[in-house]
Tab-separated table of C-alpha atoms in Angstrom:
chain	number	residue	atom	x	y	z
O	1	MET	CA	-0.009	-0.035	0.024
O	2	THR	CA	1.440	3.442	-0.836
O	3	ALA	CA	0.914	6.159	1.730
O	4	HIS	CA	-0.561	9.346	0.856
O	5	PRO	CA	2.144	12.215	0.252
O	6	ALA	CA	0.782	14.292	2.813
O	7	LEU	CA	1.116	11.643	5.529
O	8	ILE	CA	4.913	11.308	5.033
O	9	GLU	CA	6.019	14.666	3.671
O	10	TRP	CA	6.456	17.758	6.094
O	11	PRO	CA	6.061	21.121	4.615
O	12	GLU	CA	9.477	22.901	3.593
O	13	ASP	CA	11.184	24.932	6.330
O	14	ALA	CA	14.370	26.748	5.719
O	15	ALA	CA	15.590	25.581	9.260
O	16	ASP	CA	15.785	22.218	8.054
O	17	SER	CA	18.943	23.067	6.070
O	18	ALA	CA	20.627	24.077	9.503
O	19	GLY	CA	23.565	22.468	10.663
O	20	LEU	CA	23.521	19.750	13.238
O	21	ALA	CA	25.933	21.265	15.635
O	22	LEU	CA	24.711	23.785	18.173
O	23	TRP	CA	28.218	25.717	17.473
O	24	THR	CA	31.224	25.236	15.858
O	25	SER	CA	34.704	26.449	17.359
O	26	ASP	CA	34.591	29.111	14.160
O	27	GLU	CA	31.253	30.374	15.213
O	28	VAL	CA	32.055	30.536	18.956
O	29	ALA	CA	35.493	32.287	17.978
O	30	ARG	CA	33.572	34.874	15.756
O	31	ALA	CA	30.839	35.468	18.303
O	32	THR	CA	33.387	35.929	21.349
O	33	GLY	CA	35.991	37.910	19.566
O	34	GLY	CA	38.462	34.493	20.857
O	35	ARG	CA	40.807	32.435	19.071
O	36	ALA	CA	40.347	28.522	18.686
O	37	SER	CA	43.013	26.227	19.207
O	38	ILE	CA	41.319	23.711	16.589
O	39	SER	CA	38.380	23.178	14.721
O	40	PHE	CA	35.551	21.417	16.764
O	41	ALA	CA	31.672	21.457	17.043
O	42	VAL	CA	29.643	21.115	20.292
O	43	SER	CA	25.878	20.058	20.844
O	44	GLY	CA	25.375	21.816	24.398
O	45	VAL	CA	26.706	24.495	26.584
O	46	GLU	CA	27.527	24.301	30.087
O	47	ILE	CA	29.072	26.188	33.220
O	48	ASP	CA	29.016	23.407	35.770
O	49	SER	CA	31.473	20.700	35.147
O	50	ARG	CA	29.383	18.394	37.172
O	51	ASP	CA	26.621	18.745	34.759
O	52	VAL	CA	28.737	18.461	31.758
O	53	VAL	CA	27.691	15.662	29.352
O	54	GLU	CA	29.437	14.412	25.788
O	55	GLY	CA	29.548	17.243	23.320
O	56	ASP	CA	29.008	20.000	25.587
O	57	LEU	CA	31.171	23.370	25.303
O	58	PHE	CA	32.117	24.283	28.938
O	59	PHE	CA	32.766	27.851	29.916
O	60	ALA	CA	35.241	28.068	32.757
O	61	LEU	CA	33.311	31.042	34.411
O	62	LYS	CA	35.377	32.969	37.582
O	63	GLY	CA	32.905	33.392	40.608
O	64	GLU	CA	33.626	35.046	43.786
O	65	SER	CA	34.740	31.942	45.379
O	66	SER	CA	35.429	29.457	42.541
O	67	ASP	CA	37.114	29.710	39.145
O	68	GLY	CA	36.072	27.220	36.393
O	69	HIS	CA	39.499	26.773	35.045
O	70	ARG	CA	40.155	24.471	38.227
O	71	TYR	CA	37.530	21.806	36.679
O	72	LEU	CA	38.725	21.611	33.285
O	73	ASP	CA	40.047	18.016	33.907
O	74	GLY	CA	36.885	17.124	35.050
O	75	ALA	CA	34.945	18.633	32.032
O	76	PHE	CA	36.858	17.074	29.525
O	77	GLY	CA	36.604	13.577	31.643
O	78	LYS	CA	33.138	14.047	31.195
O	79	GLY	CA	33.129	14.237	27.123
O	80	ALA	CA	33.347	18.251	26.671
O	81	ALA	CA	33.932	18.682	23.012
O	82	GLY	CA	35.752	22.033	23.927
O	83	THR	CA	35.951	24.892	26.253
O	84	VAL	CA	36.062	28.522	26.932
O	85	VAL	CA	39.035	29.765	28.772
O	86	GLU	CA	40.891	32.802	29.607
O	87	HIS	CA	44.196	30.698	29.741
O	88	ALA	CA	45.402	28.230	27.099
O	89	CYS	CA	44.871	24.609	28.158
O	90	PHE	CA	45.451	21.208	26.876
O	91	GLY	CA	42.266	20.516	25.179
O	92	PRO	CA	40.139	21.984	22.440
O	93	HIS	CA	39.400	25.462	23.484
O	94	VAL	CA	38.477	29.116	22.533
O	95	LEU	CA	40.903	31.485	24.189
O	96	VAL	CA	39.042	35.185	25.179
O	97	PRO	CA	40.066	37.866	27.588
O	98	ASP	CA	36.781	37.289	29.725
O	99	THR	CA	34.553	34.181	29.776
O	100	PHE	CA	31.535	35.652	31.383
O	101	ALA	CA	31.854	38.452	28.867
O	102	ALA	CA	32.233	35.757	26.195
O	103	LEU	CA	29.094	33.731	27.350
O	104	GLU	CA	27.022	36.853	26.973
O	105	ALA	CA	28.496	37.569	23.614
O	106	LEU	CA	27.554	33.977	22.574
O	107	ALA	CA	24.004	34.620	23.855
O	108	LYS	CA	23.719	37.689	21.759
O	109	ALA	CA	25.125	35.831	18.818
O	110	ALA	CA	22.436	32.910	19.328
O	111	ARG	CA	19.714	35.634	19.726
O	112	ASN	CA	20.669	37.171	16.563
O	113	ARG	CA	20.960	34.059	14.321
O	114	VAL	CA	17.323	32.714	14.945
O	115	ASP	CA	14.150	33.776	13.149
O	116	ALA	CA	11.994	32.708	16.179
O	117	GLY	CA	9.360	34.250	18.248
O	118	ILE	CA	10.747	35.038	21.552
O	119	ILE	CA	8.654	35.428	24.944
O	120	GLY	CA	9.900	36.827	28.205
O	121	VAL	CA	8.395	35.951	31.534
O	122	THR	CA	8.704	37.497	34.861
O	123	GLY	CA	6.779	37.989	38.040
O	124	SER	CA	6.995	37.547	41.644
O	125	ALA	CA	5.225	34.226	41.503
O	126	GLY	CA	4.127	31.761	38.836
O	127	LYS	CA	6.621	32.616	36.373
O	128	THR	CA	8.431	29.107	35.905
O	129	GLY	CA	4.974	27.485	35.762
O	130	VAL	CA	4.162	29.873	33.015
O	131	LYS	CA	7.373	29.588	31.224
O	132	GLU	CA	7.021	25.388	31.184
O	133	ALA	CA	3.478	25.715	29.889
O	134	LEU	CA	4.310	27.948	27.189
O	135	TYR	CA	7.299	25.677	26.116
O	136	ALA	CA	4.840	22.669	26.144
O	137	ALA	CA	2.481	24.366	24.229
O	138	LEU	CA	4.727	26.010	21.407
O	139	ASP	CA	7.016	22.736	21.134
O	140	ARG	CA	3.803	20.993	20.641
O	141	SER	CA	2.885	23.032	17.686
O	142	SER	CA	6.308	23.546	16.179
O	143	ARG	CA	7.605	20.030	15.334
O	144	GLY	CA	10.065	20.213	18.674
O	145	ARG	CA	11.669	23.568	17.574
O	146	ALA	CA	10.865	25.297	20.850
O	147	HIS	CA	13.325	26.274	23.387
O	148	ARG	CA	13.378	27.774	26.899
O	149	SER	CA	15.322	28.298	29.910
O	150	VAL	CA	15.676	25.324	32.349
O	151	LYS	CA	15.012	25.067	36.007
O	152	SER	CA	15.144	28.503	37.355
O	153	TYR	CA	17.987	29.947	34.967
O	154	ASN	CA	16.774	33.349	35.380
O	155	ASN	CA	19.558	35.826	36.674
O	156	HIS	CA	22.581	37.433	35.036
O	157	VAL	CA	24.274	34.056	34.501
O	158	GLY	CA	21.563	31.769	33.927
O	159	VAL	CA	19.675	33.855	31.026
O	160	PRO	CA	22.869	34.215	29.066
O	161	LEU	CA	23.430	30.309	29.167
O	162	SER	CA	19.843	29.842	28.165
O	163	LEU	CA	20.394	31.871	25.169
O	164	ALA	CA	23.594	30.674	24.259
O	165	ARG	CA	21.869	27.043	24.222
O	166	MET	CA	19.080	27.911	21.942
O	167	PRO	CA	19.598	25.999	18.368
O	168	ALA	CA	19.648	28.062	15.085
O	169	ALA	CA	16.499	26.087	13.724
O	170	THR	CA	14.511	27.264	17.094
O	171	ARG	CA	10.946	28.799	15.892
O	172	PHE	CA	9.948	29.684	19.404
O	173	GLY	CA	11.952	30.652	22.457
O	174	VAL	CA	10.452	31.469	26.042
O	175	PHE	CA	12.938	32.953	28.668
O	176	GLU	CA	12.351	33.488	32.396
O	177	MET	CA	13.786	36.342	34.011
O	178	GLY	CA	13.937	37.299	37.612
O	179	MET	CA	15.604	39.816	39.636
O	180	ASN	CA	15.888	41.112	43.481
O	181	HIS	CA	17.667	44.548	42.594
O	182	GLU	CA	16.256	47.513	40.370
O	183	GLY	CA	18.023	47.405	36.906
O	184	GLU	CA	18.604	43.446	36.894
O	185	LEU	CA	15.587	42.814	34.603
O	186	ALA	CA	16.554	46.010	31.948
O	187	ALA	CA	20.052	44.405	31.476
O	188	LEU	CA	18.370	40.817	30.906
O	189	THR	CA	15.321	41.799	28.546
O	190	ARG	CA	17.918	43.585	26.399
O	191	LEU	CA	19.820	40.190	25.928
O	192	VAL	CA	16.597	38.340	25.395
O	193	ARG	CA	14.736	41.102	23.230
O	194	PRO	CA	11.429	39.521	23.487
O	195	HIS	CA	8.444	39.977	21.148
O	196	VAL	CA	6.220	39.198	23.892
O	197	ALA	CA	6.879	40.210	27.518
O	198	ILE	CA	4.754	38.903	30.494
O	199	VAL	CA	4.536	40.050	33.995
O	200	THR	CA	2.545	37.201	36.044
O	201	THR	CA	1.929	39.019	39.258
O	202	ILE	CA	3.100	41.490	41.763
O	203	ALA	CA	3.747	40.180	45.198
O	204	PRO	CA	6.248	41.094	48.316
O	205	ALA	CA	9.065	38.721	47.013
O	206	HIS	CA	12.415	40.190	47.853
O	207	ILE	CA	10.672	43.325	49.222
O	208	GLY	CA	13.726	43.540	51.372
O	209	TYR	CA	15.658	44.971	48.665
O	210	PHE	CA	13.069	47.462	47.646
O	211	SER	CA	10.950	50.445	49.308
O	212	GLY	CA	7.492	48.490	48.447
O	213	GLU	CA	5.238	46.735	46.132
O	214	GLU	CA	5.461	49.877	44.079
O	215	ALA	CA	9.004	49.575	43.436
O	216	ILE	CA	8.707	45.849	42.812
O	217	ALA	CA	6.091	46.758	40.217
O	218	ASP	CA	8.558	49.241	38.425
O	219	ALA	CA	11.215	46.726	38.535
O	220	LYS	CA	9.081	43.887	36.992
O	221	GLY	CA	8.138	46.405	34.314
O	222	GLU	CA	11.753	46.501	33.423
O	223	ILE	CA	10.888	43.764	31.274
O	224	PHE	CA	9.161	45.556	28.625
O	225	GLU	CA	12.241	47.890	28.061
O	226	GLY	CA	13.557	45.103	25.725
O	227	LEU	CA	10.538	44.559	23.645
O	228	GLU	CA	11.204	44.363	19.897
O	229	GLN	CA	9.553	46.806	17.499
O	230	GLY	CA	5.620	45.793	17.330
O	231	GLY	CA	6.049	43.739	20.645
O	232	VAL	CA	3.061	42.844	22.767
O	233	ALA	CA	2.941	43.320	26.548
O	234	ILE	CA	0.989	41.021	28.528
O	235	VAL	CA	-0.139	42.243	32.363
O	236	PRO	CA	-2.354	41.063	35.295
O	237	ALA	CA	-5.558	42.912	35.162
O	238	ASP	CA	-6.553	42.092	39.019
O	239	SER	CA	-3.287	43.172	40.320
O	240	PRO	CA	-3.721	46.526	42.257
O	241	HIS	CA	-0.497	47.681	40.350
O	242	PHE	CA	-2.048	47.031	36.904
O	243	GLU	CA	-2.204	50.649	36.035
O	244	ARG	CA	1.414	51.107	37.090
O	245	LEU	CA	2.492	48.162	35.055
O	246	ARG	CA	0.126	49.260	32.036
O	247	ALA	CA	1.554	52.749	31.686
O	248	LYS	CA	5.105	51.096	31.985
O	249	ALA	CA	4.316	48.806	29.309
O	250	ALA	CA	2.716	51.209	26.830
O	251	LEU	CA	5.925	53.067	26.789
O	252	HIS	CA	7.638	50.443	24.862
O	253	ALA	CA	4.912	47.847	23.628
O	254	ALA	CA	2.994	48.401	20.266
O	255	ARG	CA	-0.038	46.648	22.305
O	256	VAL	CA	-0.819	45.869	25.915
O	257	VAL	CA	-3.121	42.754	26.744
O	258	SER	CA	-4.550	42.240	30.246
O	259	PHE	CA	-5.481	38.905	31.943
O	260	GLY	CA	-7.378	38.082	34.606
O	261	THR	CA	-11.032	38.240	36.061
O	262	HIS	CA	-11.753	41.920	35.672
O	263	ALA	CA	-14.646	42.944	33.435
O	264	ASP	CA	-12.014	44.851	31.149
O	265	ALA	CA	-9.322	42.147	30.799
O	266	THR	CA	-8.540	41.719	27.406
O	267	VAL	CA	-8.206	37.797	28.148
O	268	ARG	CA	-10.882	37.232	30.605
O	269	LEU	CA	-11.867	34.367	32.701
O	270	LEU	CA	-15.499	33.707	32.263
O	271	ASP	CA	-16.065	30.264	34.228
O	272	ALA	CA	-13.822	27.919	36.040
O	273	VAL	CA	-15.209	24.712	37.621
O	274	ALA	CA	-13.360	21.697	39.120
O	275	ALA	CA	-12.360	19.164	36.744
O	276	PRO	CA	-11.475	15.326	37.319
O	277	GLY	CA	-8.164	14.861	38.865
O	278	GLY	CA	-7.851	18.125	40.730
O	279	GLY	CA	-7.422	20.602	38.014
O	280	SER	CA	-9.811	23.076	36.263
O	281	LEU	CA	-12.086	23.078	33.410
O	282	VAL	CA	-11.860	26.813	32.396
O	283	THR	CA	-13.621	29.025	29.816
O	284	ALA	CA	-12.248	32.278	28.576
O	285	ASP	CA	-12.888	35.132	26.283
O	286	LEU	CA	-9.840	36.167	24.479
O	287	GLY	CA	-11.090	39.466	22.927
O	288	GLY	CA	-14.432	38.393	21.497
O	289	ARG	CA	-13.411	34.494	20.926
O	290	LYS	CA	-14.227	32.062	23.596
O	291	VAL	CA	-11.795	29.057	24.550
O	292	CYS	CA	-12.688	26.102	26.820
O	293	TYR	CA	-9.939	24.022	27.778
O	294	THR	CA	-8.827	21.724	31.012
O	295	ILE	CA	-6.041	22.645	33.228
O	296	ALA	CA	-4.155	19.663	35.097
O	297	GLN	CA	-2.587	21.596	37.791
O	298	PRO	CA	-5.025	22.579	40.764
O	299	GLY	CA	-5.511	25.757	42.222
O	300	ALA	CA	-7.383	29.368	41.250
O	301	HIS	CA	-3.604	30.735	40.906
O	302	TRP	CA	-3.252	28.405	37.996
O	303	VAL	CA	-6.645	29.430	36.391
O	304	LEU	CA	-5.080	32.806	36.172
O	305	ASN	CA	-1.734	31.810	34.918
O	306	SER	CA	-3.651	29.781	32.158
O	307	LEU	CA	-4.960	32.937	30.770
O	308	ALA	CA	-1.444	34.191	30.533
O	309	VAL	CA	-0.382	31.226	28.618
O	310	MET	CA	-3.442	31.866	26.286
O	311	ALA	CA	-2.574	35.372	25.787
O	312	ALA	CA	1.196	34.977	24.752
O	313	VAL	CA	0.236	32.059	22.530
O	314	ASP	CA	-2.255	34.318	20.805
O	315	ALA	CA	0.260	37.020	20.738
O	316	ILE	CA	3.191	35.025	19.298
O	317	GLY	CA	0.856	33.728	16.751
O	318	GLY	CA	0.802	29.944	18.189
O	319	ASP	CA	-1.696	27.106	18.087
O	320	LEU	CA	-4.327	27.729	20.778
O	321	GLY	CA	-5.298	24.198	20.693
O	322	ALA	CA	-2.067	23.003	21.004
O	323	ALA	CA	-1.811	25.298	24.305
O	324	GLY	CA	-5.072	23.950	25.592
O	325	LEU	CA	-3.738	20.229	25.442
O	326	ALA	CA	-0.402	21.232	26.819
O	327	LEU	CA	-2.173	22.833	29.856
O	328	ALA	CA	-4.532	19.676	30.168
O	329	GLU	CA	-1.273	17.605	30.331
O	330	LEU	CA	1.202	19.649	32.286
O	331	GLU	CA	2.673	17.839	35.471
O	332	GLY	CA	3.703	19.660	38.451
O	333	LEU	CA	7.405	20.835	38.643
O	334	ALA	CA	9.825	19.802	41.058
O	335	GLY	CA	9.779	22.328	44.130
O	336	ARG	CA	6.607	24.074	42.503
O	337	GLY	CA	3.696	21.950	42.785
O	338	ALA	CA	4.843	18.199	42.142
O	339	ARG	CA	2.642	15.675	43.791
O	340	HIS	CA	3.927	12.591	44.918
O	341	THR	CA	2.321	9.486	46.617
O	342	ILE	CA	4.306	8.178	49.199
O	343	ALA	CA	3.837	5.024	51.523
O	344	ALA	CA	1.902	5.552	54.948
O	345	SER	CA	0.464	3.657	57.965
O	346	GLY	CA	-2.548	3.738	59.983
O	347	GLY	CA	-4.944	6.856	59.140
O	348	ASP	CA	-7.397	5.801	56.739
O	349	GLY	CA	-5.845	2.301	56.289
O	350	SER	CA	-5.063	3.068	52.583
O	351	GLY	CA	-1.466	2.910	52.798
O	352	LYS	CA	-0.972	6.141	50.735
O	353	ALA	CA	-0.484	9.642	51.429
O	354	LEU	CA	-0.282	12.900	49.339
O	355	LEU	CA	3.082	14.724	49.242
O	356	ILE	CA	2.959	18.325	47.547
O	357	ASP	CA	6.492	19.636	46.915
O	358	GLU	CA	6.616	23.442	46.945
O	359	SER	CA	9.836	23.510	48.476
O	360	TYR	CA	11.517	25.798	45.946
O	361	ASN	CA	10.595	29.164	46.984
O	362	ALA	CA	7.865	31.274	49.003
O	363	ASN	CA	6.597	34.556	49.590
O	364	PRO	CA	3.451	35.826	51.312
O	365	ALA	CA	1.584	35.595	48.188
O	366	SER	CA	2.560	32.031	47.101
O	367	MET	CA	2.041	30.700	50.556
O	368	ALA	CA	-1.411	32.236	50.722
O	369	VAL	CA	-2.829	30.469	47.465
O	370	THR	CA	-0.694	26.974	48.227
O	371	LEU	CA	-2.471	26.856	51.568
O	372	GLN	CA	-5.738	27.948	50.256
O	373	GLN	CA	-5.237	24.751	47.855
O	374	LEU	CA	-4.325	22.629	50.596
O	375	GLY	CA	-7.606	23.366	52.295
O	376	GLN	CA	-9.400	22.358	49.106
O	377	THR	CA	-7.403	19.075	48.743
O	378	PRO	CA	-9.345	15.930	49.863
O	379	ALA	CA	-7.365	14.472	53.036
O	380	THR	CA	-8.215	13.038	56.256
O	381	ARG	CA	-5.550	14.931	58.065
O	382	ARG	CA	-3.654	18.004	56.610
O	383	VAL	CA	0.007	18.741	57.365
O	384	ALA	CA	1.913	21.835	56.421
O	385	ILE	CA	5.642	21.997	56.761
O	386	LEU	CA	6.568	25.718	56.068
O	387	GLY	CA	9.952	27.127	56.182
O	388	ALA	CA	10.890	30.812	56.704
O	389	MET	CA	10.244	33.380	53.945
O	390	ARG	CA	13.380	35.154	53.060
O	391	GLU	CA	14.345	38.557	51.753
O	392	LEU	CA	11.335	40.088	53.306
O	393	GLY	CA	13.158	42.988	54.990
O	394	ALA	CA	12.254	44.951	58.135
O	395	GLU	CA	8.464	43.743	57.875
O	396	GLU	CA	9.698	40.132	57.990
O	397	ALA	CA	8.146	39.373	61.474
O	398	ARG	CA	4.766	40.921	60.081
O	399	TYR	CA	4.604	38.774	56.910
O	400	HIS	CA	5.227	35.602	58.915
O	401	ALA	CA	2.763	36.368	61.422
O	402	GLU	CA	0.100	37.330	59.029
O	403	LEU	CA	0.226	33.650	57.444
O	404	ALA	CA	-1.951	32.495	60.507
O	405	GLY	CA	-4.892	33.558	58.298
O	406	PRO	CA	-4.038	31.265	55.423
O	407	VAL	CA	-3.095	28.357	57.866
O	408	ALA	CA	-6.681	28.579	59.115
O	409	GLN	CA	-8.083	28.601	55.402
O	410	GLY	CA	-5.693	25.568	54.599
O	411	LYS	CA	-7.578	23.757	57.121
O	412	VAL	CA	-4.100	22.378	58.685
O	413	ASP	CA	-4.120	19.845	61.464
O	414	ARG	CA	-0.552	19.232	61.811
O	415	LEU	CA	1.790	22.546	61.469
O	416	ILE	CA	5.511	22.226	61.387
O	417	LEU	CA	7.511	25.467	61.221
O	418	VAL	CA	10.928	25.645	60.136
O	419	GLY	CA	13.471	28.519	61.070
O	420	ALA	CA	13.806	31.391	63.029
O	421	GLU	CA	11.717	33.601	61.049
O	422	MET	CA	8.926	31.541	61.757
O	423	ALA	CA	8.854	32.348	65.526
O	424	ALA	CA	6.539	35.280	64.439
O	425	LEU	CA	3.935	33.044	63.132
O	426	ALA	CA	4.318	30.510	66.131
O	427	ASP	CA	3.588	33.627	68.150
O	428	ALA	CA	0.687	34.606	66.420
O	429	LEU	CA	-0.688	30.982	66.384
O	430	GLY	CA	-0.103	30.700	70.216
O	431	LYS	CA	-2.033	34.168	71.087
O	432	ASN	CA	-4.926	32.652	68.940
O	433	MET	CA	-5.315	29.463	70.613
O	434	GLY	CA	-8.698	28.671	71.734
O	435	THR	CA	-10.221	30.603	69.191
O	436	SER	CA	-11.450	29.236	65.863
O	437	LEU	CA	-8.507	30.579	64.059
O	438	ALA	CA	-5.901	28.146	65.732
O	439	ALA	CA	-7.535	25.813	68.068
O	440	ALA	CA	-7.496	22.884	66.369
O	441	ILE	CA	-3.577	23.240	64.822
O	442	ASP	CA	-1.121	21.219	66.425
O	443	VAL	CA	2.126	23.180	66.040
O	444	ALA	CA	5.586	22.638	66.407
O	445	HIS	CA	8.460	25.129	65.640
O	446	VAL	CA	12.031	23.639	64.586
O	447	GLN	CA	15.192	25.351	63.812
O	448	ASN	CA	16.309	23.279	60.455
O	449	THR	CA	15.149	20.635	57.998
O	450	LYS	CA	16.576	17.795	60.177
O	451	GLU	CA	14.483	18.602	63.110
O	452	ALA	CA	11.449	19.037	60.808
O	453	LEU	CA	11.718	15.415	59.423
O	454	ASP	CA	12.302	14.103	63.013
O	455	CYS	CA	9.332	15.889	63.987
O	456	LEU	CA	7.324	14.159	61.224
O	457	ALA	CA	9.082	10.852	61.928
O	458	ALA	CA	7.912	11.029	65.505
O	459	ASP	CA	4.126	11.675	64.369
O	460	GLY	CA	4.173	9.295	61.668
O	461	VAL	CA	3.014	9.700	57.913
O	462	ARG	CA	-0.805	8.475	58.113
O	463	GLY	CA	-2.842	7.162	55.427
O	464	GLY	CA	-5.059	9.852	53.717
O	465	ASP	CA	-2.676	12.626	54.690
O	466	ALA	CA	-2.074	15.317	52.587
O	467	ILE	CA	1.256	16.917	53.251
O	468	LEU	CA	2.261	20.294	52.086
O	469	VAL	CA	6.192	21.260	51.788
O	470	LYS	CA	7.000	25.006	51.122
O	471	GLY	CA	9.485	27.612	52.243
O	472	SER	CA	12.285	29.691	50.540
O	473	ASN	CA	14.757	27.565	48.721
O	474	SER	CA	17.482	28.526	51.179
O	475	VAL	CA	15.776	26.829	54.191
O	476	GLY	CA	16.509	23.514	52.449
O	477	LEU	CA	13.113	21.771	52.457
O	478	GLY	CA	14.332	19.998	49.097
O	479	ALA	CA	16.021	17.457	51.458
O	480	LEU	CA	12.866	16.813	53.408
O	481	VAL	CA	11.022	16.174	50.102
O	482	ARG	CA	13.934	13.915	48.801
O	483	ALA	CA	13.830	12.077	51.959
O	484	LEU	CA	9.788	11.449	52.121
O	485	THR	CA	10.021	10.530	48.264
O	486	ALA	CA	12.292	7.649	49.014
O	487	ARG	CA	9.107	5.897	50.054
O	488	GLU	CA	7.096	7.119	46.850
O	489	GLN	CA	4.951	4.338	45.327
C-alpha cells in the first residue's frame, strides 16, 4: 500500500538546512572575539563541570569563590568537546579575555541568528510554571522547535546561558527572567529582546531590597524595555499595580494585553469549575473569541496563569488548541507543585499519603494561595511543613505572623514551622489558641530541616494525609522532600 504523500512529507522549512551542531569552534570564536585552538563542534553549553555531558562546550567562568579553570580536567573527563577559557589549556578551546563576557557575547549571537518568536516571562510568582506551560504548548505545535530556559536559570548567568543553548532552527523561545534589585531585569530583557513580555503577578517577594510593592512593580516592568518593535506586553488585570504596569508597558509595547477576572481584561476568565483529577475546566474570552480548555494543575492561581499562557500563545501566533492540550497534560514541577504518592501507615488504612512539593520558593502571596489549595485538597489529615520566607526586610516578622489566616484557610491539622523567622507565626498562632483561628492546629516550631523530618517521623505519615512542604529554597526543605519521596509508590 502506498501512503498518501501528505501523511509522510512535512512542509519545507528553511530551518531544515541548518547544521546539526549547536555551535562550531569558528562560530564561537567569531561571536566572542576569541581564538580557537583547533576546529571542533559542540551540541550543548554548560557552566558547571558536574553537569557536563558528551559534546558540551564548557565555559570556565570565574566566580567570587570558584574558578571554572580548576575543573577543566573534570569537564573533559565527562566528554566536553571544547572549552572557553581565559588561559590556554591542553584540550580543544577558544581563548578569550573574559569568559563571562564571552558567554554574554555568545548569547547575543544566538539571539541574532534565530528567526523565532521570543517570549520573556517575569513576576513575583508563577513565572516558572507559565514558562514551562508556554514551552509545552509551542513545542507541540512547532515540530519540537521550541526552546526555553531550564530549571530557574533566570539571573545574570542563567539567562545568557539559556540563550547560548538556543539552536539556530528554533521557532519559539521562552525565557524566564528574575530579579531582586532594580535594573537587573532591564539588562536581561535587552539580551533576550522578546516579542512578547509577560508579568505574571506582583507580590512582596525580595521586598527587603525595595521600598515597597510599587518599587517591585517598577522593577518587574523593566521587562518591557527590551521589547522588539511591534512587541506585545501582557499584564495582570486584577493586580492593584495594573495601572502602573500598563503605563510602563505602553512606553515600549505596540499593544498591551491584560488577563484576569476584571471585566475590562483583554483575556478574561468567564468560568472555572473543578475538573476530575483536581484541575479546572476553564472558559475564557480572548477578545471576542471564547475558548474552553482543561488545566491539569489544581488551584485558582493556575487558572489565572493559564490566561497569561493563552494570551501569550495568541500574541506570538501560536496554536491555541495545542496550548489547551499542553495545559491539560502539564505535570507539577519539582519544588513548584509536584505531587507524589508516598507510603503511609495507619490513618484511613489506604497505605498512601499525598506529598505536595512546593519547596523551591515562598513569599506571602504564594504561601497564601498554596495553603488555600491545601484546604481544598481531600484528606483525612492536612499537614503543612512551612519554611521561613526570606528577603522580606524590616517587615519580615509581620509577613510571617500574617500567615495565621492562610493557615486557618488551609484547614491545617498538623503544622511544622522551620526556621527562626517562623517564630512570629508560632507566636501569632499561640496568641490565637482557643479561638476558631488556631484551636485545632497542632503546632511545632523547629530550626532546620533535620528537626522537621524528625518531628514528622515521630508523629508518622498516616494514610490519607495531605502533606504540604513549602518554604524559601535556602531553608533546604528540598532535602526533606527527597527523604519522603524515597518511600514513593
